[in-house]
Short mmCIF file of C-alpha atoms in Angstrom, two decimals:
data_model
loop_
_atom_site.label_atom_id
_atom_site.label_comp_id
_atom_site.label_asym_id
_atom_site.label_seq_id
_atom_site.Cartn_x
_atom_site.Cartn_y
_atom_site.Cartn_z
CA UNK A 1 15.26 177.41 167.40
CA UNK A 2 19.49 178.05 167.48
CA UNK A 3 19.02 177.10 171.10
CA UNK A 4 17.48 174.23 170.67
CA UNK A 5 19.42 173.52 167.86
CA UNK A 6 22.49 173.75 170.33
CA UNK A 7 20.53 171.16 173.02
CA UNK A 8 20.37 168.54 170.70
CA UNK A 9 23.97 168.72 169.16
CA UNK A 10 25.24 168.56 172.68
CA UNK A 11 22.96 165.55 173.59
CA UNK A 12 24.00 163.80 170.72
CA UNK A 13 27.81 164.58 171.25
CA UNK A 14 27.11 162.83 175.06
CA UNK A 15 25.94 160.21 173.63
CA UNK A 16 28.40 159.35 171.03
CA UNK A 17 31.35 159.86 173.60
CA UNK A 18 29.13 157.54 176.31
CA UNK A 19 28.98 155.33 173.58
CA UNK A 20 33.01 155.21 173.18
CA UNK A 21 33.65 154.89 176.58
CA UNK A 22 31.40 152.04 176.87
CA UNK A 23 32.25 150.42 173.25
CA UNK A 24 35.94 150.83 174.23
CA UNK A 25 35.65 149.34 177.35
CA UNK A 26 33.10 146.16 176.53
CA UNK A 27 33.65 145.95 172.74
CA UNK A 28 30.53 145.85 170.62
CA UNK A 29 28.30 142.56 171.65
CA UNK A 30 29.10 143.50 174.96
CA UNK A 31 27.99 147.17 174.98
CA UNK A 32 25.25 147.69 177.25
CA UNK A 33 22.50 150.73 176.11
CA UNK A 34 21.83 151.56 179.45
CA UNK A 35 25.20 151.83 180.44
CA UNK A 36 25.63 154.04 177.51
CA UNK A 37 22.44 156.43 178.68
CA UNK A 38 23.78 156.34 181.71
CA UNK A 39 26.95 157.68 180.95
CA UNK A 40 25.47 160.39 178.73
CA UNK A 41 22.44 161.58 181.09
CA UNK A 42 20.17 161.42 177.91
CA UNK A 43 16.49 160.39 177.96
CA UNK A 44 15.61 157.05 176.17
CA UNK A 45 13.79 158.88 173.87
CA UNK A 46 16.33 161.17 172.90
CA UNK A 47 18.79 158.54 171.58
CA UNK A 48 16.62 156.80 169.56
CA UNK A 49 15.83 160.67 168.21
CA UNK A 50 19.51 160.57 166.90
CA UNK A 51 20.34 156.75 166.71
CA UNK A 52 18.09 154.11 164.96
CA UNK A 53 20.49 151.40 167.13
CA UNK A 54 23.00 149.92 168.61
CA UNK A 55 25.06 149.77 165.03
CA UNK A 56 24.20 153.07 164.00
CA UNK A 57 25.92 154.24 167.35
CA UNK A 58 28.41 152.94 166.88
CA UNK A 59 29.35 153.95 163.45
CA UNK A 60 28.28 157.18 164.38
CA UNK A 61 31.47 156.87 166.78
CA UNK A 62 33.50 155.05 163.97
CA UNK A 63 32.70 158.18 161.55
CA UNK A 64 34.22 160.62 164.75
CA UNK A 65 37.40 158.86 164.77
CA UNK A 66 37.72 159.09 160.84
CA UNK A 67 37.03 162.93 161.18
CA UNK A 68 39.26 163.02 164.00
CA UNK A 69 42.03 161.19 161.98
CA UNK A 70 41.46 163.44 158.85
CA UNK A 71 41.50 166.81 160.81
CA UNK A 72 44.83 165.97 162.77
CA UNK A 73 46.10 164.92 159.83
CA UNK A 74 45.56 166.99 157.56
CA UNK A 75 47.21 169.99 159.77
CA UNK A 76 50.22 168.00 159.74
CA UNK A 77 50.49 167.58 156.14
CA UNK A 78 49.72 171.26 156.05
CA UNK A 79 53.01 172.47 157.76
CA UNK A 80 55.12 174.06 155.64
CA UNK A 81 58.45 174.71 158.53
CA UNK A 82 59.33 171.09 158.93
CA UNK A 83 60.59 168.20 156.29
CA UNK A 84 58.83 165.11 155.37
CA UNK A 85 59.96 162.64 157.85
CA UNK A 86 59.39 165.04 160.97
CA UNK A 87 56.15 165.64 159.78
CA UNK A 88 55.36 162.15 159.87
CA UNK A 89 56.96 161.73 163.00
CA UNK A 90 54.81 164.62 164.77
CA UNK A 91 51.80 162.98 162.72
CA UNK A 92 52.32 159.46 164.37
CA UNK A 93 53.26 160.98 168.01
CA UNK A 94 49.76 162.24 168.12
CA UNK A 95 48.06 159.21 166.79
CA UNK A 96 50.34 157.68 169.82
CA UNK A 97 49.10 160.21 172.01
CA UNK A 98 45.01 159.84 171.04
CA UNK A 99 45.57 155.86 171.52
CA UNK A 100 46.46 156.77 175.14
CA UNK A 101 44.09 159.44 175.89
CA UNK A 102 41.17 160.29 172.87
CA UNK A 103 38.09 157.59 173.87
CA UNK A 104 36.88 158.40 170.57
CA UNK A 105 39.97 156.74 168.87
CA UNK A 106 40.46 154.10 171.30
CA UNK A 107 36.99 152.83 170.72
CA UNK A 108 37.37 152.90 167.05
CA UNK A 109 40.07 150.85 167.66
CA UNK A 110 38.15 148.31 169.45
CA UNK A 111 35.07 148.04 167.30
CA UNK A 112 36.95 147.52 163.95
CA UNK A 113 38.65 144.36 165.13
CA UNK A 114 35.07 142.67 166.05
CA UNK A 115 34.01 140.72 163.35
CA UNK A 116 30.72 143.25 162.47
CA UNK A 117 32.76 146.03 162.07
CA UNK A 118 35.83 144.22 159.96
CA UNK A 119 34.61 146.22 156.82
CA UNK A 120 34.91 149.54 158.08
CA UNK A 121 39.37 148.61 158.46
CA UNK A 122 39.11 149.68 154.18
CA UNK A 123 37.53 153.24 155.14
CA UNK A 124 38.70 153.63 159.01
CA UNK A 125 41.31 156.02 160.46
CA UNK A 126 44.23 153.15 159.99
CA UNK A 127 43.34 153.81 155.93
CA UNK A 128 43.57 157.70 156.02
CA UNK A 129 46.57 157.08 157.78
CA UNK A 130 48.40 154.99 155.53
CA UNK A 131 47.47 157.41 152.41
CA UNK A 132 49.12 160.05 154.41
CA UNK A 133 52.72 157.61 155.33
CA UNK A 134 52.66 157.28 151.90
CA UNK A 135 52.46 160.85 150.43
CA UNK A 136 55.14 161.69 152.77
CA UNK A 137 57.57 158.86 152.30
CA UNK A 138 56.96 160.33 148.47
CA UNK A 139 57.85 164.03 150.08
CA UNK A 140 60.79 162.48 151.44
CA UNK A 141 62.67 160.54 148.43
CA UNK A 142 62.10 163.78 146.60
CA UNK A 143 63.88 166.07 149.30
CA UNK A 144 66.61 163.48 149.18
CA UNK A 145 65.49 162.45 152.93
CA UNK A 146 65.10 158.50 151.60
CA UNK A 147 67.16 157.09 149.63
CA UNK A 148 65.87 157.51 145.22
CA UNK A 149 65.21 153.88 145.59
CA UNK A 150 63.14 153.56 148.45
CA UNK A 151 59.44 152.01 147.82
CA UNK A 152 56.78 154.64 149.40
CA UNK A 153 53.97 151.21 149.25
CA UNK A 154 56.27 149.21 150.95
CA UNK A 155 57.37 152.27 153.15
CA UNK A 156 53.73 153.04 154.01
CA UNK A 157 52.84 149.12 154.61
CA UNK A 158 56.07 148.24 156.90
CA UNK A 159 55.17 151.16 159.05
CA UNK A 160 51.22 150.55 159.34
CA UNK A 161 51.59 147.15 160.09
CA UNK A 162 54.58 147.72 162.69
CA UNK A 163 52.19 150.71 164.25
CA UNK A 164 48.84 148.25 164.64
CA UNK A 165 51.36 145.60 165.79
CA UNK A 166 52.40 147.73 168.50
CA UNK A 167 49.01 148.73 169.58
CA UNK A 168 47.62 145.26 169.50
CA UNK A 169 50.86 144.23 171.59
CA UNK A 170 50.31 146.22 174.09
CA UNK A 171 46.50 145.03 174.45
CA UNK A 172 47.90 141.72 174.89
CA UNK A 173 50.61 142.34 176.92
CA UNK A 174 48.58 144.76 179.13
CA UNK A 175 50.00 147.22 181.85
CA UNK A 176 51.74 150.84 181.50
CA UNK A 177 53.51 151.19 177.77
CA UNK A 178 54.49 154.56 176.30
CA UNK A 179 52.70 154.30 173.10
CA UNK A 180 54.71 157.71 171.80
CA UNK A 181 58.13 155.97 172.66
CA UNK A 182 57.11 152.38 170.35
CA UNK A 183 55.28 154.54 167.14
CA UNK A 184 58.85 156.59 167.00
CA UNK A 185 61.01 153.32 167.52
CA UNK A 186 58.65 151.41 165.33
CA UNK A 187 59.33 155.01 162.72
CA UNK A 188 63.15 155.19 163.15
CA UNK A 189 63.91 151.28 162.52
CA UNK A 190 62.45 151.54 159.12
CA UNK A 191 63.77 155.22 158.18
CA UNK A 192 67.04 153.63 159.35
CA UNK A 193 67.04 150.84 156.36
CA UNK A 194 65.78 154.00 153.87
CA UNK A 195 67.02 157.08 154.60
CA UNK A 196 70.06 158.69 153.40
CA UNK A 197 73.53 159.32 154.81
CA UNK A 198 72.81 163.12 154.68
CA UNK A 199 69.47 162.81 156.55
CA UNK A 200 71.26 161.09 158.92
CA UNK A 201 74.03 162.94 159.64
CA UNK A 202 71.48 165.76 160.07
CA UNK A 203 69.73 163.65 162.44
CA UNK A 204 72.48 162.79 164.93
CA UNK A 205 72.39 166.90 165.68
CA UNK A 206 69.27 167.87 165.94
CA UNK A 207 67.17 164.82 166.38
CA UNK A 208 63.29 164.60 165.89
CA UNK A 209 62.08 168.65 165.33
CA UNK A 210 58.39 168.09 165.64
CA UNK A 211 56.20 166.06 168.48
CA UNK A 212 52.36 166.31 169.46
CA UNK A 213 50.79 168.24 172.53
CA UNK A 214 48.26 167.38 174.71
CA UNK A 215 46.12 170.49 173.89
CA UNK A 216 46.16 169.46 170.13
CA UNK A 217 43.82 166.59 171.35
CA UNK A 218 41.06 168.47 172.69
CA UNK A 219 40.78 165.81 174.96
CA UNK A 220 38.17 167.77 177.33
CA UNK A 221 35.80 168.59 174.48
CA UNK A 222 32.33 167.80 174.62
CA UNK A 223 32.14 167.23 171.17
CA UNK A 224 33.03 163.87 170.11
#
C-alpha cells in the first residue's frame, strides 16, 4: 500500500510540473493535454485519477506556487541573525531567483494574468508576498531602519507594484535580464526615500548581508 502510495504521489508531482512547463510556456487556452502527458510519461487514465480537468490542473499548479511562496517565505521571516530590510532583501532575491529558474512559479505567473485565473491575484503568491513586505517594513521602522514616519501600506504597495512591473517588463522587452539585479534596484530606490541616516551609513560598509542560493530552490525536485 506505502508503495503504491509513493507511485501515485510521484505521478501526480509529473504531472503538475508537465503541466507548468507547458502552462508557462503556452499560457492557459493554449495548453495542450497531450503535450502535458507527454511531458509527464503518465497514462491518460492516471491524470484524470488526480485531475477532474484542464482548470483543476492548473490550480493544482497555482496552489504549488502559493506553498512554494509560503515555505520560502516563511524561513526568511524566521531568521533571527539578520535585520528587517536584509531579510527582505534575501526574501525578494529568491523570489528573483524562482522567476528565473522554478517552472512552478513562472507558470503561476503566467496563468494569473489570463483572464480565468484573474481571481486567484487576491490569494496567489504576489498576496503572501506583500503581507510579508509589509510585516517587515513594520520590523524595520521599529529597529529604527525606516524612518518613524514611513507608511508600511504604502511601503509594501510601492515595492509590489515596482517588483510585478519589473517582471512584466522584462516579458515585454524579452531577451537575457538579471531578475536578482532589478528586485534589489527596484528594493534600494524605495528604502532610499525611507530609510534612515543611520541605516545608511551602516549600509555604505557592509552592503546587502543576506542573498538567495540556488540549492534553496530545489530546483531538481520531483516534487512540484
Amino acid at each position: 500500500m506505502a508503495r503504491q502510495q509513493e507511485r501515485a504521489r510521484r505521478t501526480r508531482a509529473a504531472i503538475i510540473r508537465s503541466a507548468a512547463v507547458e502552462f508557462g510556456k503556452s499560457g492557459y487556452a493554449a495548453a495542450s493535454l497531450n503535450r502535458i502527458l507527454e511531458g509527464s510519461r503518465a497514462t491518460k487514465g492516471a491524470m484524470y485519477f488526480h485531475f477532474d480537468s484542464k482548470e483543476d490542473l492548473a490550480r493544482a499548479v497555482l496552489d504549488a506556487a502559493v506553498e512554494r511562496y509560503r515555505t520560502s517565505i516563511e524561513r526568511w521571516l524566521g531568521r533571527t541573525d539578520l535585520g528587517p530590510l536584509d531579510i527582505l532583501r534575501g526574501m525578494l532575491d529568491e523570489v528573483a531567483l524562482r522567476l528565473d529558474n522554478d517552472i512552478i512559479i513562472q507558470a503561476e505567473f503566467r496563468l494569473i494574468i489570463e483572464p480565468e485565473f484573474h481571481r486567484d491575484v487576491q490569494a496567489g503568491g504576489g498576496r503572501i508576498l506583500g503581507r510579508a513586505i509589509r510585516m517587515l517594513a513594520v520590523r524595520a521602522i521599529d529597529q529604527k531602519q525606516l524612518r518613524p514616519d514611513a507608511d508600511p501600506d504604502k511601503f509594501a504597495r510601492t515595492l509590489t507594484a515596482a517588483l510585478a512591473g519589473q517582471r512584466y517588463v522584462t516579458d515585454m522587452v524579452g531577451g537575457p535580464v538579471d531578475m536578482r539585479m532589478r528586485f534589489t534596484e527596484a528594493l534600494e530606490i524605495i528604502v532610499e526615500a525611507m530609510g534612515t541616516a543611520e541605516w545608511f551609513e551602516e549600509f555604505r560598509v557592509v552592503g546587502w548581508r543576506a542573498s538567495a542560493r540556488p540549492d534553496d530552490l530545489n530546483v531538481g525536485s520531483a516534487s512540484p
